[in-house]
Each structure stands twice: as C-alpha cells, then as structure tokens.
PDB file of C-alpha atoms in Angstrom:
ATOM      1  CA  ALA B  13     161.823-202.892 185.214  1.00 58.00           C
ATOM      2  CA  SER B  14     164.521-200.514 185.673  1.00 60.00           C
ATOM      3  CA  VAL B  15     167.177-202.921 184.981  1.00 67.00           C
ATOM      4  CA  LEU B  16     165.309-203.992 181.816  1.00 66.00           C
ATOM      5  CA  MET B  17     164.729-200.490 180.821  1.00 62.00           C
ATOM      6  CA  GLY B  18     168.194-199.467 182.007  1.00 62.00           C
ATOM      7  CA  THR B  19     169.867-202.078 179.453  1.00 73.00           C
ATOM      8  CA  LEU B  20     167.337-201.680 176.558  1.00 73.00           C
ATOM      9  CA  CYS B  21     169.519-199.060 174.848  1.00 73.00           C
ATOM     10  CA  VAL B  22     172.595-201.455 174.987  1.00 75.00           C
ATOM     11  CA  PHE B  23     170.684-204.562 173.692  1.00 75.00           C
ATOM     12  CA  VAL B  24     168.925-202.692 171.042  1.00 79.00           C
ATOM     13  CA  ARG B  25     171.998-201.155 169.902  1.00 79.00           C
ATOM     14  CA  GLU B  26     174.252-204.247 170.211  1.00 79.00           C
ATOM     15  CA  SER B  27     172.279-206.783 168.945  1.00 77.00           C
ATOM     16  CA  ALA B  28     171.878-207.992 165.494  1.00 79.00           C
ATOM     17  CA  CYS B  29     168.025-207.569 165.918  1.00 81.00           C
ATOM     18  CA  THR B  30     166.688-205.001 163.966  1.00 84.00           C
ATOM     19  CA  ALA B  31     164.399-202.629 165.582  1.00 83.00           C
ATOM     20  CA  GLN B  32     161.430-203.921 163.952  1.00 85.00           C
ATOM     21  CA  LEU B  33     162.016-207.272 165.322  1.00 85.00           C
ATOM     22  CA  CYS B  34     163.045-206.180 168.822  1.00 82.00           C
ATOM     23  CA  SER B  35     159.568-204.169 168.992  1.00 85.00           C
ATOM     24  CA  LEU B  36     157.466-207.165 167.553  1.00 86.00           C
ATOM     25  CA  SER B  37     158.939-209.474 170.223  1.00 85.00           C
ATOM     26  CA  ARG B  38     157.935-207.029 172.710  1.00 83.00           C
ATOM     27  CA  PHE B  39     154.205-206.631 171.660  1.00 87.00           C
ATOM     28  CA  GLY B  40     154.255-210.491 170.433  1.00 88.00           C
ATOM     29  CA  ILE B  41     155.330-211.913 173.904  1.00 90.00           C
ATOM     30  CA  GLY B  42     152.996-209.532 175.584  1.00 88.00           C
ATOM     31  CA  LEU B  43     150.031-210.517 173.261  1.00 91.00           C
ATOM     32  CA  VAL B  44     150.595-214.068 173.864  1.00 92.00           C
ATOM     33  CA  LEU B  45     150.796-213.813 177.834  1.00 92.00           C
ATOM     34  CA  ILE B  46     147.896-211.446 178.187  1.00 91.00           C
ATOM     35  CA  GLY B  47     145.924-213.695 175.739  1.00 90.00           C
ATOM     36  CA  LEU B  48     146.378-216.663 178.121  1.00 92.00           C
ATOM     37  CA  TYR B  49     145.571-214.458 180.802  1.00 90.00           C
ATOM     38  CA  GLY B  50     142.428-213.179 179.322  1.00 87.00           C
ATOM     39  CA  ALA B  51     141.347-216.713 178.071  1.00 88.00           C
ATOM     40  CA  TRP B  52     141.609-218.144 181.439  1.00 89.00           C
ATOM     41  CA  ARG B  53     139.631-215.237 182.993  1.00 84.00           C
ATOM     42  CA  VAL B  54     136.984-215.565 180.038  1.00 83.00           C
ATOM     43  CA  TRP B  55     137.001-219.278 180.834  1.00 84.00           C
ATOM     44  CA  ARG B  56     137.251-219.353 184.744  1.00 85.00           C
ATOM     45  CA  ARG B  57     135.207-216.195 185.383  1.00 83.00           C
ATOM     46  CA  GLY B  58     132.970-215.798 182.529  1.00 79.00           C
ATOM     47  CA  GLU B  59     134.156-212.375 181.673  1.00 76.00           C
ATOM     48  CA  SER B  60     133.787-210.919 178.211  1.00 77.00           C
ATOM     49  CA  MET B  61     136.026-209.841 175.567  1.00 78.00           C
ATOM     50  CA  SER B  62     134.766-207.218 173.410  1.00 82.00           C
ATOM     51  CA  PHE B  63     136.617-205.546 170.636  1.00 86.00           C
ATOM     52  CA  ASN B  64     137.569-201.910 171.391  1.00 86.00           C
ATOM     53  CA  THR B  65     138.426-199.521 168.688  1.00 89.00           C
ATOM     54  CA  GLY B  66     139.940-196.721 170.850  1.00 89.00           C
ATOM     55  CA  ALA B  67     142.266-199.562 172.595  1.00 91.00           C
ATOM     56  CA  PHE B  68     143.086-200.707 169.469  1.00 93.00           C
ATOM     57  CA  ILE B  69     144.219-197.391 167.592  1.00 94.00           C
ATOM     58  CA  SER B  70     146.034-196.570 170.652  1.00 93.00           C
ATOM     59  CA  GLY B  71     147.854-199.833 170.520  1.00 94.00           C
ATOM     60  CA  ILE B  72     149.015-198.718 167.207  1.00 95.00           C
ATOM     61  CA  GLY B  73     150.293-195.480 168.348  1.00 94.00           C
ATOM     62  CA  ILE B  74     152.364-197.419 171.151  1.00 93.00           C
ATOM     63  CA  SER B  75     153.656-199.832 169.002  1.00 93.00           C
ATOM     64  CA  LEU B  76     155.076-197.168 166.519  1.00 94.00           C
ATOM     65  CA  CYS B  77     156.289-195.119 169.605  1.00 93.00           C
ATOM     66  CA  ILE B  78     158.531-198.212 170.693  1.00 90.00           C
ATOM     67  CA  LEU B  79     159.690-198.839 166.909  1.00 92.00           C
ATOM     68  CA  PHE B  80     160.619-195.489 166.513  1.00 93.00           C
ATOM     69  CA  TYR B  81     162.456-195.175 169.576  1.00 90.00           C
ATOM     70  CA  PHE B  82     164.369-198.252 169.156  1.00 89.00           C
ATOM     71  CA  LEU B  83     165.282-196.505 165.218  1.00 90.00           C
ATOM     72  CA  ALA B  84     166.286-193.583 167.355  1.00 89.00           C
ATOM     73  CA  ILE B  85     168.546-195.890 169.429  1.00 86.00           C
ATOM     74  CA  LYS B  86     170.312-197.477 166.346  1.00 86.00           C
ATOM     75  CA  GLU B  87     171.018-193.962 164.898  1.00 86.00           C
ATOM     76  CA  THR B  88     171.923-191.475 167.589  1.00 82.00           C
ATOM     77  CA  SER B  89     173.239-191.494 171.087  1.00 79.00           C
ATOM     78  CA  ALA B  90     171.179-193.288 173.813  1.00 77.00           C
ATOM     79  CA  GLY B  91     170.490-189.938 175.553  1.00 77.00           C
ATOM     80  CA  ILE B  92     168.993-188.420 172.707  1.00 79.00           C
ATOM     81  CA  ALA B  93     167.002-191.436 171.860  1.00 80.00           C
ATOM     82  CA  ALA B  94     165.796-191.480 175.518  1.00 79.00           C
ATOM     83  CA  LEU B  95     164.992-188.042 175.835  1.00 81.00           C
ATOM     84  CA  LEU B  96     162.931-187.571 172.586  1.00 83.00           C
ATOM     85  CA  PRO B  97     159.825-189.912 173.307  1.00 85.00           C
ATOM     86  CA  ALA B  98     159.433-187.673 176.358  1.00 82.00           C
ATOM     87  CA  THR B  99     158.030-185.101 173.854  1.00 84.00           C
ATOM     88  CA  GLY B 100     154.663-187.334 173.917  1.00 88.00           C
ATOM     89  CA  PRO B 101     153.120-185.343 176.817  1.00 85.00           C
ATOM     90  CA  LEU B 102     153.966-182.342 175.255  1.00 84.00           C
ATOM     91  CA  PHE B 103     152.545-183.259 171.705  1.00 88.00           C
ATOM     92  CA  ALA B 104     149.641-184.542 173.608  1.00 87.00           C
ATOM     93  CA  ALA B 105     148.903-181.163 175.540  1.00 84.00           C
ATOM     94  CA  VAL B 106     148.848-179.762 171.759  1.00 84.00           C
ATOM     95  CA  TRP B 107     146.193-182.333 170.480  1.00 86.00           C
ATOM     96  CA  GLU B 108     143.915-182.039 173.513  1.00 83.00           C
ATOM     97  CA  ALA B 109     143.992-178.219 173.208  1.00 82.00           C
ATOM     98  CA  LEU B 110     143.074-178.494 169.380  1.00 83.00           C
ATOM     99  CA  LEU B 111     140.690-181.400 170.302  1.00 83.00           C
ATOM    100  CA  ASP B 112     138.665-179.632 172.892  1.00 79.00           C
ATOM    101  CA  HIS B 113     139.046-176.177 171.460  1.00 74.00           C
ATOM    102  CA  HIS B 114     140.630-174.427 174.395  1.00 72.00           C
ATOM    103  CA  LEU B 115     143.756-173.583 175.493  1.00 73.00           C
ATOM    104  CA  PRO B 116     145.610-174.681 178.665  1.00 74.00           C
ATOM    105  CA  PRO B 117     146.140-171.933 181.374  1.00 79.00           C
ATOM    106  CA  LYS B 118     148.924-169.597 180.972  1.00 82.00           C
ATOM    107  CA  ARG B 119     151.201-171.264 183.764  1.00 84.00           C
ATOM    108  CA  ASP B 120     150.795-174.476 181.892  1.00 78.00           C
ATOM    109  CA  SER B 121     151.235-173.175 178.512  1.00 78.00           C
ATOM    110  CA  LEU B 122     154.414-171.812 179.544  1.00 83.00           C
ATOM    111  CA  LEU B 123     155.714-175.031 181.182  1.00 81.00           C
ATOM    112  CA  ILE B 124     155.076-176.913 178.096  1.00 78.00           C
ATOM    113  CA  LEU B 125     157.004-174.241 175.989  1.00 80.00           C
ATOM    114  CA  THR B 126     159.695-174.302 178.573  1.00 84.00           C
ATOM    115  CA  ALA B 127     160.030-178.193 178.395  1.00 79.00           C
ATOM    116  CA  GLY B 128     159.780-178.201 174.491  1.00 76.00           C
ATOM    117  CA  LEU B 129     162.455-175.774 174.076  1.00 81.00           C
ATOM    118  CA  GLY B 130     164.567-177.753 176.508  1.00 79.00           C
ATOM    119  CA  ILE B 131     164.290-180.996 174.941  1.00 74.00           C
ATOM    120  CA  VAL B 132     164.963-179.315 171.723  1.00 72.00           C
ATOM    121  CA  LEU B 133     168.226-177.475 172.946  1.00 76.00           C
ATOM    122  CA  VAL B 134     169.458-180.925 174.945  1.00 73.00           C
ATOM    123  CA  SER B 135     169.017-182.606 171.558  1.00 66.00           C
ATOM    124  CA  LEU B 136     170.699-180.364 169.252  1.00 69.00           C
ATOM    125  CA  LEU B 137     173.684-180.040 171.955  1.00 70.00           C
ATOM    126  CA  SER B 138     174.040-183.492 172.358  1.00 65.00           C
ATOM    127  CA  GLY B 139     173.504-184.495 168.859  1.00 53.00           C
ATOM    128  CA  SER B 140     176.251-182.278 167.498  1.00 49.00           C
ATOM    129  CA  SER B 141     178.562-184.279 169.856  1.00 48.00           C
ATOM    130  CA  SER B 142     177.379-187.769 169.886  1.00 49.00           C
ATOM    131  CA  GLY B 143     179.686-188.472 166.820  1.00 47.00           C
ATOM    132  CA  GLY B 144     177.147-190.358 164.805  1.00 53.00           C
ATOM    133  CA  GLN B 145     176.690-189.955 161.299  1.00 57.00           C
ATOM    134  CA  ASN B 146     172.955-190.217 161.607  1.00 74.00           C
ATOM    135  CA  ASP B 147     171.977-187.793 164.411  1.00 78.00           C
ATOM    136  CA  ALA B 148     169.441-185.969 162.407  1.00 82.00           C
ATOM    137  CA  LEU B 149     167.709-189.291 161.181  1.00 88.00           C
ATOM    138  CA  GLY B 150     167.950-190.323 165.163  1.00 86.00           C
ATOM    139  CA  ILE B 151     166.450-187.166 166.158  1.00 85.00           C
ATOM    140  CA  LEU B 152     163.653-187.221 163.658  1.00 90.00           C
ATOM    141  CA  TYR B 153     162.856-190.834 164.769  1.00 92.00           C
ATOM    142  CA  GLY B 154     162.742-189.825 168.294  1.00 89.00           C
ATOM    143  CA  LEU B 155     160.438-186.923 167.469  1.00 90.00           C
ATOM    144  CA  LEU B 156     158.089-189.544 165.791  1.00 94.00           C
ATOM    145  CA  SER B 157     158.271-191.899 168.661  1.00 94.00           C
ATOM    146  CA  GLY B 158     157.234-188.714 170.806  1.00 93.00           C
ATOM    147  CA  LEU B 159     154.144-188.161 168.338  1.00 95.00           C
ATOM    148  CA  PHE B 160     152.988-191.599 168.385  1.00 95.00           C
ATOM    149  CA  TYR B 161     153.311-191.563 172.297  1.00 94.00           C
ATOM    150  CA  SER B 162     151.304-188.656 172.298  1.00 93.00           C
ATOM    151  CA  LEU B 163     148.349-190.631 170.198  1.00 93.00           C
ATOM    152  CA  TYR B 164     148.551-193.323 172.805  1.00 93.00           C
ATOM    153  CA  ILE B 165     147.984-190.524 175.620  1.00 92.00           C
ATOM    154  CA  VAL B 166     145.278-188.631 174.284  1.00 91.00           C
ATOM    155  CA  LEU B 167     143.233-191.784 173.137  1.00 90.00           C
ATOM    156  CA  ASN B 168     143.481-193.227 176.690  1.00 89.00           C
ATOM    157  CA  ARG B 169     142.228-190.055 178.188  1.00 85.00           C
ATOM    158  CA  PHE B 170     139.302-190.141 175.933  1.00 81.00           C
ATOM    159  CA  MET B 171     138.551-194.018 176.504  1.00 84.00           C
ATOM    160  CA  ARG B 172     135.183-195.184 178.157  1.00 81.00           C
ATOM    161  CA  GLU B 173     135.833-195.832 181.707  1.00 80.00           C
ATOM    162  CA  ASP B 174     134.075-199.218 181.348  1.00 79.00           C
ATOM    163  CA  ILE B 175     136.763-200.696 179.197  1.00 81.00           C
ATOM    164  CA  SER B 176     138.661-203.343 181.560  1.00 84.00           C
ATOM    165  CA  LEU B 177     142.359-202.979 181.902  1.00 86.00           C
ATOM    166  CA  LEU B 178     142.537-206.673 180.550  1.00 86.00           C
ATOM    167  CA  GLN B 179     140.627-205.636 177.527  1.00 88.00           C
ATOM    168  CA  ARG B 180     142.353-202.614 176.946  1.00 90.00           C
ATOM    169  CA  THR B 181     146.079-204.113 177.142  1.00 90.00           C
ATOM    170  CA  PHE B 182     144.567-207.104 174.958  1.00 91.00           C
ATOM    171  CA  TRP B 183     143.538-204.969 172.190  1.00 92.00           C
ATOM    172  CA  GLN B 184     146.770-202.624 172.502  1.00 92.00           C
ATOM    173  CA  SER B 185     149.058-205.687 172.427  1.00 92.00           C
ATOM    174  CA  ALA B 186     147.146-207.213 169.644  1.00 93.00           C
ATOM    175  CA  ALA B 187     147.040-204.042 167.397  1.00 94.00           C
ATOM    176  CA  GLY B 188     151.053-203.469 168.236  1.00 92.00           C
ATOM    177  CA  THR B 189     151.723-206.998 166.931  1.00 93.00           C
ATOM    178  CA  LEU B 190     149.710-206.755 163.627  1.00 94.00           C
ATOM    179  CA  VAL B 191     151.226-203.462 162.829  1.00 93.00           C
ATOM    180  CA  LEU B 192     154.701-204.553 163.476  1.00 91.00           C
ATOM    181  CA  LEU B 193     153.963-207.975 161.676  1.00 90.00           C
ATOM    182  CA  VAL B 194     152.926-206.121 158.161  1.00 86.00           C
ATOM    183  CA  PRO B 195     156.175-205.013 157.181  1.00 78.00           C
ATOM    184  CA  LEU B 196     157.420-208.591 157.444  1.00 70.00           C
ATOM    185  CA  PHE B 197     155.218-209.607 154.462  1.00 66.00           C
TER     186      PHE B 197
END
C-alpha cells in the first residue's frame, strides 16, 4: 500500500490518463473484485446484500474526494495535492458540530483551528514556489477533495452498526463507479 500510494502522484501526473479515468479505474476494479467476493459470500454462506443509502452516498463522497485529489495532482505540486485532502477531518469536525448542535471542547477546537491554519499556511507557501501555472486551481481541487472526504467521514460515523463491511464497501464502490461514469456519457 505504501509503494502504491507513494507512486500515485507520479503515475497520475505523468500518465496520459485523465483524473476521471484514473479514479474510475480505482473504483471500477474495486467494484468488480468486491462484487465477485460478495456474490461468492451470498452463494456460499447465504448472506444478503441489501441496499444501503448511507453507504451509497458516502461512496459518492469518497469517489469525488479521489477525483478532486487526482485533479489537484495534475494542477499543482505533489506536496500541496497530498496535504489538502487532510482537511477532510477538519471539515468533518465542523459538520459534526453543526449536525449535533454542539461545539467540540475548547482544546479540540484549538487543535482543529491550529491544524487548519497550518494546512492553509503550508499550501500558500508551497504554492507560491511550486512553479505551476494552476496552483490556485490545484488548491481549490485539493480543498474540494477534503470537503468530499469529510462527507465520507461523517456519513460513515452515522451509519448503522448492523451494516456489514462487505455491504458498505460494495455500495460505496458501486456509487463511486456510477458517479465517475456519468460524465463519460
């Protein structure tokens, strides 16, 4: 996993593959593999694969996170592109505070604010020296990646406990594949 993630920026940036096609292949291959495994478990063990709306919507979130991450890689430096999806947990903390109608403890709020400011500062300082013509666009894509990652995080935290990992992964992969297929038509 480390080798694949470490070389991902180089592959996405240097290949002729579009960000959408890279994202689609990531989810499409996953869908086929988890679908085959799920079919085997349904057939062999008699398990059910009922539709789960929360997993489906969180799959949309993670697929758009990956798509915007790949777009950020193509538009700005690898450092910025890799850093900005880390805003996902920060955005998720804000979403959860809004949804639960309570603020996190003061210490947690201070840590969230400090992390957010650090990400913005590093992005701005790195962006000005990366030499890319589209740093602002890359930063926007990176922030959108973090925003959609936060959707994925929040929906997974509120998902029912009785949803199996197999069902969750299948529906997330299915949603991701469908969302990324839509612009091709």
